[in-house]
CSV table of C-alpha atoms and ligand atoms in Angstrom, one decimal:
chain,number,residue,atom,x,y,z
A,1,MET,CA,-0.1,-0.1,0.0
A,2,LYS,CA,1.2,3.4,-1.0
A,3,ILE,CA,0.3,6.5,0.8
A,4,LEU,CA,1.0,10.2,-0.1
A,5,ALA,CA,0.9,12.4,2.8
A,6,ILE,CA,0.9,16.4,2.7
A,7,GLU,CA,2.0,18.6,5.7
A,8,SER,CA,1.4,22.2,5.4
A,9,SER,CA,0.3,23.4,8.7
A,10,CYS,CA,2.7,26.3,9.4
A,11,ASP,CA,5.8,27.5,7.3
A,12,GLU,CA,6.7,24.3,5.7
A,13,PHE,CA,5.0,22.7,2.6
A,14,SER,CA,6.0,19.0,2.7
A,15,ILE,CA,5.1,15.7,0.8
A,16,SER,CA,6.1,12.1,1.7
A,17,ILE,CA,5.4,8.8,0.2
A,18,ILE,CA,5.1,5.8,2.3
A,19,GLU,CA,5.1,2.0,0.8
A,20,ASP,CA,4.2,-0.6,3.3
A,21,GLY,CA,5.8,1.2,6.1
A,22,LYS,CA,8.8,2.5,4.4
A,23,ILE,CA,9.4,6.2,3.7
A,24,LEU,CA,10.4,6.7,0.1
A,25,THR,CA,10.6,10.5,0.2
A,26,ASN,CA,10.1,13.2,2.5
A,27,THR,CA,10.4,16.4,0.4
A,28,ILE,CA,10.3,19.7,2.4
A,29,SER,CA,10.1,23.3,1.0
A,30,SER,CA,11.0,25.4,4.1
A,31,GLN,CA,10.2,29.0,4.3
A,32,ILE,CA,12.4,29.9,7.3
A,33,SER,CA,14.6,32.3,5.8
A,34,ASP,CA,11.5,34.1,4.0
A,35,HIS,CA,9.9,34.9,7.6
A,36,THR,CA,13.3,35.4,9.4
A,37,GLU,CA,13.4,39.3,8.6
A,38,PHE,CA,9.8,39.8,10.2
A,39,GLY,CA,10.9,37.9,13.2
A,40,GLY,CA,8.2,35.2,13.0
A,41,VAL,CA,5.8,33.6,10.7
A,42,ILE,CA,3.6,35.7,8.7
A,43,PRO,CA,0.6,33.5,8.1
A,44,GLU,CA,-0.3,35.4,4.9
A,45,LEU,CA,3.1,34.9,3.4
A,46,ALA,CA,3.3,31.4,4.4
A,47,ALA,CA,0.2,30.6,2.5
A,48,ARG,CA,1.4,32.5,-0.5
A,49,LEU,CA,4.8,30.6,-0.4
A,50,HIS,CA,3.1,27.2,-0.3
A,51,VAL,CA,1.3,28.1,-3.2
A,52,GLN,CA,4.4,28.8,-5.2
A,53,ASN,CA,6.0,25.5,-4.0
A,54,ILE,CA,3.5,23.0,-4.6
A,55,ASN,CA,4.3,22.0,-8.0
A,56,TRP,CA,8.1,21.4,-7.3
A,57,VAL,CA,7.3,19.5,-4.2
A,58,ILE,CA,4.9,17.0,-5.8
A,59,GLU,CA,7.4,16.6,-8.8
A,60,ASN,CA,10.2,16.1,-6.4
A,61,ALA,CA,8.4,13.5,-4.1
A,62,LEU,CA,7.5,11.5,-7.1
A,63,LEU,CA,10.9,11.6,-8.7
A,64,GLU,CA,12.6,10.8,-5.6
A,65,SER,CA,10.4,7.9,-4.6
A,66,ASN,CA,10.5,6.7,-8.4
A,67,ILE,CA,6.6,6.1,-8.6
A,68,SER,CA,3.8,7.5,-10.6
A,69,LEU,CA,0.9,9.4,-9.1
A,70,GLU,CA,-1.6,7.1,-10.4
A,71,SER,CA,0.0,4.3,-8.1
A,72,ILE,CA,-1.1,5.9,-4.8
A,73,ASP,CA,-3.6,4.1,-2.8
A,74,LYS,CA,-4.6,6.7,-0.3
A,75,ILE,CA,-4.0,10.4,0.5
A,76,ALA,CA,-3.5,11.8,4.1
A,77,TYR,CA,-2.9,15.4,5.2
A,78,THR,CA,-2.8,17.7,8.0
A,79,ALA,CA,-6.3,18.9,8.8
A,80,LEU,CA,-5.5,20.6,12.2
A,81,PRO,CA,-4.3,22.2,14.2
A,82,GLY,CA,-2.3,25.1,12.3
A,83,LEU,CA,-2.6,28.4,10.3
A,84,ILE,CA,-5.9,28.3,8.6
A,85,GLY,CA,-4.6,29.6,5.3
A,86,SER,CA,-1.6,27.1,5.2
A,87,LEU,CA,-4.1,24.1,6.2
A,88,ILE,CA,-6.5,25.1,3.7
A,89,ILE,CA,-3.8,24.7,1.0
A,90,GLY,CA,-2.7,21.4,2.2
A,91,LYS,CA,-6.4,20.1,2.2
A,92,THR,CA,-7.1,21.4,-1.3
A,93,VAL,CA,-4.1,19.8,-2.7
A,94,ALA,CA,-5.0,16.5,-1.0
A,95,GLU,CA,-8.6,16.7,-2.1
A,96,THR,CA,-7.5,17.4,-5.8
A,97,ILE,CA,-5.3,14.3,-5.9
A,98,ALA,CA,-8.0,12.2,-4.2
A,99,LEU,CA,-10.5,13.4,-6.7
A,100,TYR,CA,-8.2,12.8,-9.5
A,101,LEU,CA,-7.3,9.4,-8.6
A,102,ASN,CA,-10.7,8.7,-7.0
A,103,LYS,CA,-9.1,7.4,-3.9
A,104,PRO,CA,-9.9,8.0,-0.2
A,105,LEU,CA,-8.5,11.0,1.9
A,106,ILE,CA,-7.1,10.5,5.6
A,107,PRO,CA,-7.3,13.9,7.4
A,108,LEU,CA,-4.9,13.8,10.3
A,109,HIS,CA,-3.9,15.7,13.6
A,110,HIS,CA,-0.6,17.5,13.3
A,111,ILE,CA,0.6,16.7,16.8
A,112,GLU,CA,-0.3,13.2,16.6
A,113,GLY,CA,1.8,13.1,13.3
A,114,HIS,CA,4.8,14.8,15.4
A,115,ILE,CA,4.6,11.8,17.9
A,116,PHE,CA,4.6,9.1,15.1
A,117,GLY,CA,7.6,10.8,13.5
A,118,ALA,CA,9.4,9.3,16.4
A,119,SER,CA,8.4,5.9,15.2
A,120,ILE,CA,9.9,6.1,11.8
A,121,GLU,CA,13.2,4.6,12.8
A,122,ASN,CA,12.2,3.0,16.1
A,123,GLU,CA,9.5,0.7,17.1
A,124,PHE,CA,6.8,1.8,19.3
A,125,ILE,CA,6.0,-0.6,22.2
A,126,TYR,CA,2.6,0.7,23.8
A,127,PRO,CA,1.7,2.6,25.9
A,128,VAL,CA,4.2,5.2,24.7
A,129,MET,CA,4.9,8.4,26.5
A,130,ALA,CA,5.6,11.2,24.4
A,131,MET,CA,6.9,14.7,25.5
A,132,VAL,CA,5.3,16.9,22.7
A,133,VAL,CA,7.3,20.2,22.5
A,134,SER,CA,6.8,22.5,19.5
A,135,GLY,CA,6.3,26.4,18.6
A,136,GLY,CA,2.5,25.7,19.3
A,137,HIS,CA,2.3,22.7,21.8
A,138,THR,CA,3.8,21.7,25.1
A,139,GLN,CA,2.1,18.6,26.5
A,140,ILE,CA,2.5,14.9,28.0
A,141,GLU,CA,0.6,12.4,25.7
A,142,LEU,CA,0.1,8.8,26.5
A,143,VAL,CA,-0.5,6.8,23.3
A,144,ASN,CA,-2.1,3.2,23.6
A,145,SER,CA,-2.4,2.8,19.8
A,146,PRO,CA,-2.4,5.0,16.6
A,147,ASN,CA,-6.0,5.7,17.4
A,148,ASP,CA,-5.7,6.2,21.0
A,149,PHE,CA,-4.0,9.3,22.3
A,150,MET,CA,-4.4,10.6,25.8
A,151,ILE,CA,-3.3,14.2,26.9
A,152,ILE,CA,-1.9,14.1,30.4
A,153,GLY,CA,-0.8,17.7,30.7
A,154,SER,CA,-0.7,20.7,28.6
A,155,THR,CA,0.6,24.4,28.6
A,156,THR,CA,-2.0,26.7,30.0
A,157,ASP,CA,-0.7,29.5,28.0
A,158,ASP,CA,2.5,29.9,25.8
A,159,ALA,CA,4.2,27.0,24.4
A,160,ILE,CA,7.9,26.3,25.1
A,161,GLY,CA,9.0,27.1,21.5
A,162,GLU,CA,7.1,30.2,21.4
A,163,CYS,CA,8.6,31.2,24.7
A,164,TYR,CA,12.1,30.4,23.2
A,165,ASP,CA,11.4,32.3,19.9
A,166,LYS,CA,10.1,35.5,21.9
A,167,VAL,CA,13.1,35.7,24.3
A,168,ALA,CA,15.6,35.4,21.5
A,169,ARG,CA,14.0,38.1,19.7
A,170,VAL,CA,14.5,40.3,22.7
A,171,ILE,CA,18.2,39.7,22.8
A,172,GLY,CA,18.5,40.1,19.0
A,173,LEU,CA,19.0,36.6,18.1
A,174,GLY,CA,16.3,36.6,15.2
A,175,TYR,CA,13.7,33.9,14.2
A,176,PRO,CA,13.8,31.0,14.8
A,177,GLY,CA,15.3,31.7,18.3
A,178,GLY,CA,14.9,28.2,19.9
A,179,PRO,CA,18.1,26.7,18.0
A,180,LYS,CA,20.2,29.9,18.6
A,181,ILE,CA,19.4,29.9,22.4
A,182,ASP,CA,20.3,26.2,22.5
A,183,LYS,CA,23.7,26.6,20.7
A,184,LEU,CA,24.7,29.5,22.9
A,185,ALA,CA,23.5,27.7,25.9
A,186,THR,CA,26.4,25.1,25.6
A,187,LEU,CA,29.0,28.1,26.0
A,188,GLY,CA,27.4,29.7,29.1
A,189,ASP,CA,27.0,29.3,33.0
A,190,GLU,CA,23.6,27.9,33.6
A,191,ASN,CA,23.6,29.2,37.2
A,192,LYS,CA,24.7,32.7,36.4
A,193,TYR,CA,20.9,34.2,36.2
A,194,LYS,CA,18.2,33.3,38.4
A,195,LEU,CA,14.7,32.8,36.6
A,196,PRO,CA,11.4,31.3,38.3
A,197,LEU,CA,10.7,27.7,37.4
A,198,PRO,CA,7.4,27.9,35.4
A,199,LYS,CA,4.3,26.0,37.0
A,200,ASN,CA,6.4,24.3,39.8
A,201,ASP,CA,3.5,22.5,41.1
A,202,SER,CA,2.0,19.1,41.5
A,203,SER,CA,0.0,19.1,38.1
A,204,TYR,CA,0.9,17.9,34.6
A,205,ASP,CA,0.4,21.3,33.3
A,206,PHE,CA,2.9,23.8,32.1
A,207,SER,CA,3.1,27.7,31.7
A,208,TYR,CA,5.7,29.6,29.8
A,209,SER,CA,4.4,33.0,29.7
A,210,GLY,CA,5.7,33.6,33.1
A,211,LEU,CA,9.0,32.6,32.2
A,212,LYS,CA,9.1,34.6,29.1
A,213,THR,CA,8.0,37.8,31.3
A,214,ALA,CA,10.5,37.0,33.7
A,215,ALA,CA,13.2,36.6,31.2
A,216,ILE,CA,12.6,39.8,29.5
A,217,ASN,CA,12.0,41.8,32.8
A,218,LEU,CA,15.8,40.5,33.7
A,219,ILE,CA,17.2,41.8,30.5
A,220,HIS,CA,15.2,45.2,30.9
A,221,ASN,CA,16.4,45.6,34.5
A,222,LEU,CA,20.1,45.1,33.7
A,223,ASN,CA,19.7,47.4,30.9
A,224,GLN,CA,18.3,50.1,32.9
A,225,LYS,CA,21.2,49.8,35.3
A,226,ASN,CA,23.6,49.9,32.4
A,227,GLU,CA,24.8,46.5,33.2
A,228,GLU,CA,26.0,43.9,30.4
A,229,LEU,CA,24.0,40.9,29.8
A,230,ASN,CA,26.3,38.0,29.2
A,231,ILE,CA,24.4,36.3,26.3
A,232,ASN,CA,25.8,32.9,26.6
A,233,ASP,CA,25.3,32.7,30.5
A,234,PHE,CA,21.7,34.0,29.8
A,235,CYS,CA,21.0,31.5,27.3
A,236,ALA,CA,22.4,28.8,29.5
A,237,SER,CA,20.3,30.0,32.6
A,238,PHE,CA,17.0,30.2,30.3
A,239,GLN,CA,17.5,26.7,29.1
A,240,LYS,CA,18.1,25.2,32.1
A,241,THR,CA,14.8,26.8,33.8
A,242,ALA,CA,12.8,26.0,30.7
A,243,THR,CA,13.7,22.4,30.7
A,244,GLU,CA,13.7,21.6,34.2
A,245,THR,CA,9.9,21.7,34.5
A,246,ILE,CA,9.7,19.2,31.8
A,247,ARG,CA,12.0,16.7,33.7
A,248,LYS,CA,9.9,17.3,36.7
A,249,LYS,CA,6.7,16.8,35.4
A,250,LEU,CA,7.7,13.9,32.9
A,251,GLU,CA,9.3,11.9,35.8
A,252,LYS,CA,6.0,12.1,37.7
A,253,ALA,CA,4.0,10.9,34.7
A,254,VAL,CA,6.4,8.2,34.1
A,255,GLU,CA,5.9,6.9,37.7
A,256,GLU,CA,2.3,7.0,37.4
A,257,PHE,CA,1.8,5.6,33.9
A,258,LYS,CA,4.6,3.4,33.4
A,259,PRO,CA,5.0,3.8,29.8
A,260,ASN,CA,7.0,1.0,27.8
A,261,THR,CA,8.3,3.6,25.4
A,262,LEU,CA,9.6,7.1,26.1
A,263,THR,CA,10.0,9.6,23.5
A,264,ILE,CA,10.0,13.0,22.4
A,265,ALA,CA,8.2,15.0,19.6
A,266,GLY,CA,8.0,18.4,17.7
A,267,GLY,CA,10.2,21.1,16.6
A,268,VAL,CA,11.7,21.7,20.2
A,269,SER,CA,12.8,18.1,20.4
A,270,ALA,CA,15.8,19.2,18.4
A,271,ASN,CA,16.9,20.8,21.7
A,272,THR,CA,20.1,19.1,23.2
A,273,SER,CA,19.0,19.5,26.8
A,274,ILE,CA,15.7,17.9,26.2
A,275,ARG,CA,17.5,15.1,24.0
A,276,LYS,CA,19.7,14.4,26.7
A,277,MET,CA,17.2,14.5,29.5
A,278,ILE,CA,14.9,12.0,27.8
A,279,PHE,CA,17.7,9.3,28.0
A,280,GLU,CA,18.5,10.2,31.5
A,281,ILE,CA,14.8,9.7,32.5
A,282,GLY,CA,14.7,6.4,30.4
A,283,ALA,CA,17.8,5.1,32.2
A,284,LYS,CA,16.4,6.1,35.7
A,285,TYR,CA,13.2,4.4,35.3
A,286,ASN,CA,14.7,1.5,33.2
A,287,ILE,CA,12.5,2.2,30.2
A,288,LYS,CA,14.5,0.2,27.6
A,289,ASN,CA,12.6,1.5,24.6
A,290,THR,CA,13.7,5.3,25.0
A,291,PHE,CA,14.6,7.2,22.0
A,292,VAL,CA,14.5,10.7,20.2
A,293,PRO,CA,13.4,11.2,16.6
A,294,LYS,CA,16.2,12.2,14.1
A,295,MET,CA,16.4,16.0,13.6
A,296,GLU,CA,14.5,15.6,10.1
A,297,TYR,CA,11.5,14.1,11.8
A,298,CYS,CA,11.6,16.7,14.6
A,299,THR,CA,10.6,19.9,12.8
A,300,ASP,CA,7.5,20.0,10.6
A,301,ASN,CA,7.6,17.2,7.7
A,302,ALA,CA,5.1,15.0,5.9
A,303,ALA,CA,6.9,11.9,6.7
A,304,MET,CA,5.5,11.8,10.3
A,305,ILE,CA,1.9,12.3,8.6
A,306,ALA,CA,2.6,9.5,6.4
A,307,LYS,CA,3.8,7.3,9.2
A,308,LEU,CA,0.8,8.1,11.1
A,309,ALA,CA,-1.6,7.3,8.3
A,310,TYR,CA,0.3,4.0,7.7
A,311,GLU,CA,0.0,2.8,11.4
A,312,LYS,CA,-3.8,3.9,11.5
A,313,GLU,CA,-4.5,1.9,8.3
A,314,MET,CA,-2.6,-1.2,9.8
A,315,GLU,CA,-4.7,-0.9,13.1
A,316,ASN,CA,-7.9,-0.3,11.3
A,317,GLY,CA,-7.5,-3.1,8.8
B,1,KG4,O1,7.1,21.7,15.5
B,1,KG4,P1,7.7,22.9,14.8
B,1,KG4,O2,8.6,22.8,13.6
B,1,KG4,O3,6.6,24.0,14.3
B,1,KG4,C1,5.4,23.9,15.2
B,1,KG4,O4,4.4,23.1,14.7
B,1,KG4,O5,5.2,24.8,16.1
B,1,KG4,O6,8.6,23.6,16.0
B,1,KG4,C2,9.1,24.9,15.8
B,1,KG4,C3,9.7,25.4,17.2
B,1,KG4,C4,10.2,27.0,17.0
B,1,KG4,O7,9.6,27.6,18.1
B,1,KG4,C5,11.7,26.7,17.2
B,1,KG4,O8,12.4,28.0,17.7
B,1,KG4,C6,11.9,25.5,17.9
B,1,KG4,O9,10.7,24.6,17.4
B,1,KG4,N1,13.1,24.8,17.9
B,1,KG4,C7,13.9,24.6,19.0
B,1,KG4,C8,15.1,24.1,18.6
B,1,KG4,N2,15.0,23.6,17.3
B,1,KG4,C9,13.7,24.1,17.0
B,1,KG4,N3,13.8,25.4,20.4
B,1,KG4,C10,14.8,25.0,21.2
B,1,KG4,N4,15.9,24.2,21.0
B,1,KG4,C11,16.1,23.8,19.7
B,1,KG4,N5,17.4,23.3,19.2
B,2,ZN,ZN1,4.8,21.1,14.3
């Protein structure tokens, strides 16, 4: 069975083709450089650039996988959540191909796709606990099957990636700030600046708007006193605080739900501290099936949507 999958929820337009569980192509047109000058993703621009990229992405995906469009059995696409203009373009392309081929459509959830991105190169042994960290989401999910996702805890305001990006903008690192803070954090002293630990309570929920405000206030206070901010130390201190809550809550969830697989998903799972932390927690609680997705499958990509579609088809028969 061959499934063609489309991911277009934000600023990537991507097509993947999966054949019997094997990814044949994961063609991605990224717009990061187009949005950098604006300091973040401009929804209108994202949708317009998707329109420009549709043709070459389809052509490249078919060329790379060496198959004809006519041999596709099903068409999957990201239905939600995401930027509405971007989502509509992916849905329209999916519906057009489905209509032309007279083949069924599979509408899927972006975050569930991110989680299954982790299963492309590693096998899921259920239940799976996934720490989802992206520009729009921060949540702990327990997955019992490709059709059974349970959200254990979630952010009550900003997502972790959003917090990284906004703080990075204030210190002039530009968009996307997450990878830049992560890189500089390795060079600094994580104990130099004190920031409050977000939502340091017994719940499974997260809050990153408080950390964002505290970080920005710290920068402004130093500015007012004409004291220089050490960027590397600040990045290290910020990263330590931003990731420590995740460790605390994830450990608690692991103790309570006893998963057989531990993994991470979403764009922020490219973060070096979080990747390291997952293995530390896996070792501490003896979860042998602990792994992190390869970078290509962390940020938005259609291979994760293709893999989720395939696993659902297998499960549903
Ligand atoms: O999943 P994703 O590609 O898009 C959404 O669906 O949100 O995630 C993008 C987010 C951005 O906020 C970006 O700054 C963040 O992932 N990110 C990182 C790192 N790499 C990407 N954040 C922290 N450390 C990183 N290494
Ligand atoms: Zn995403």
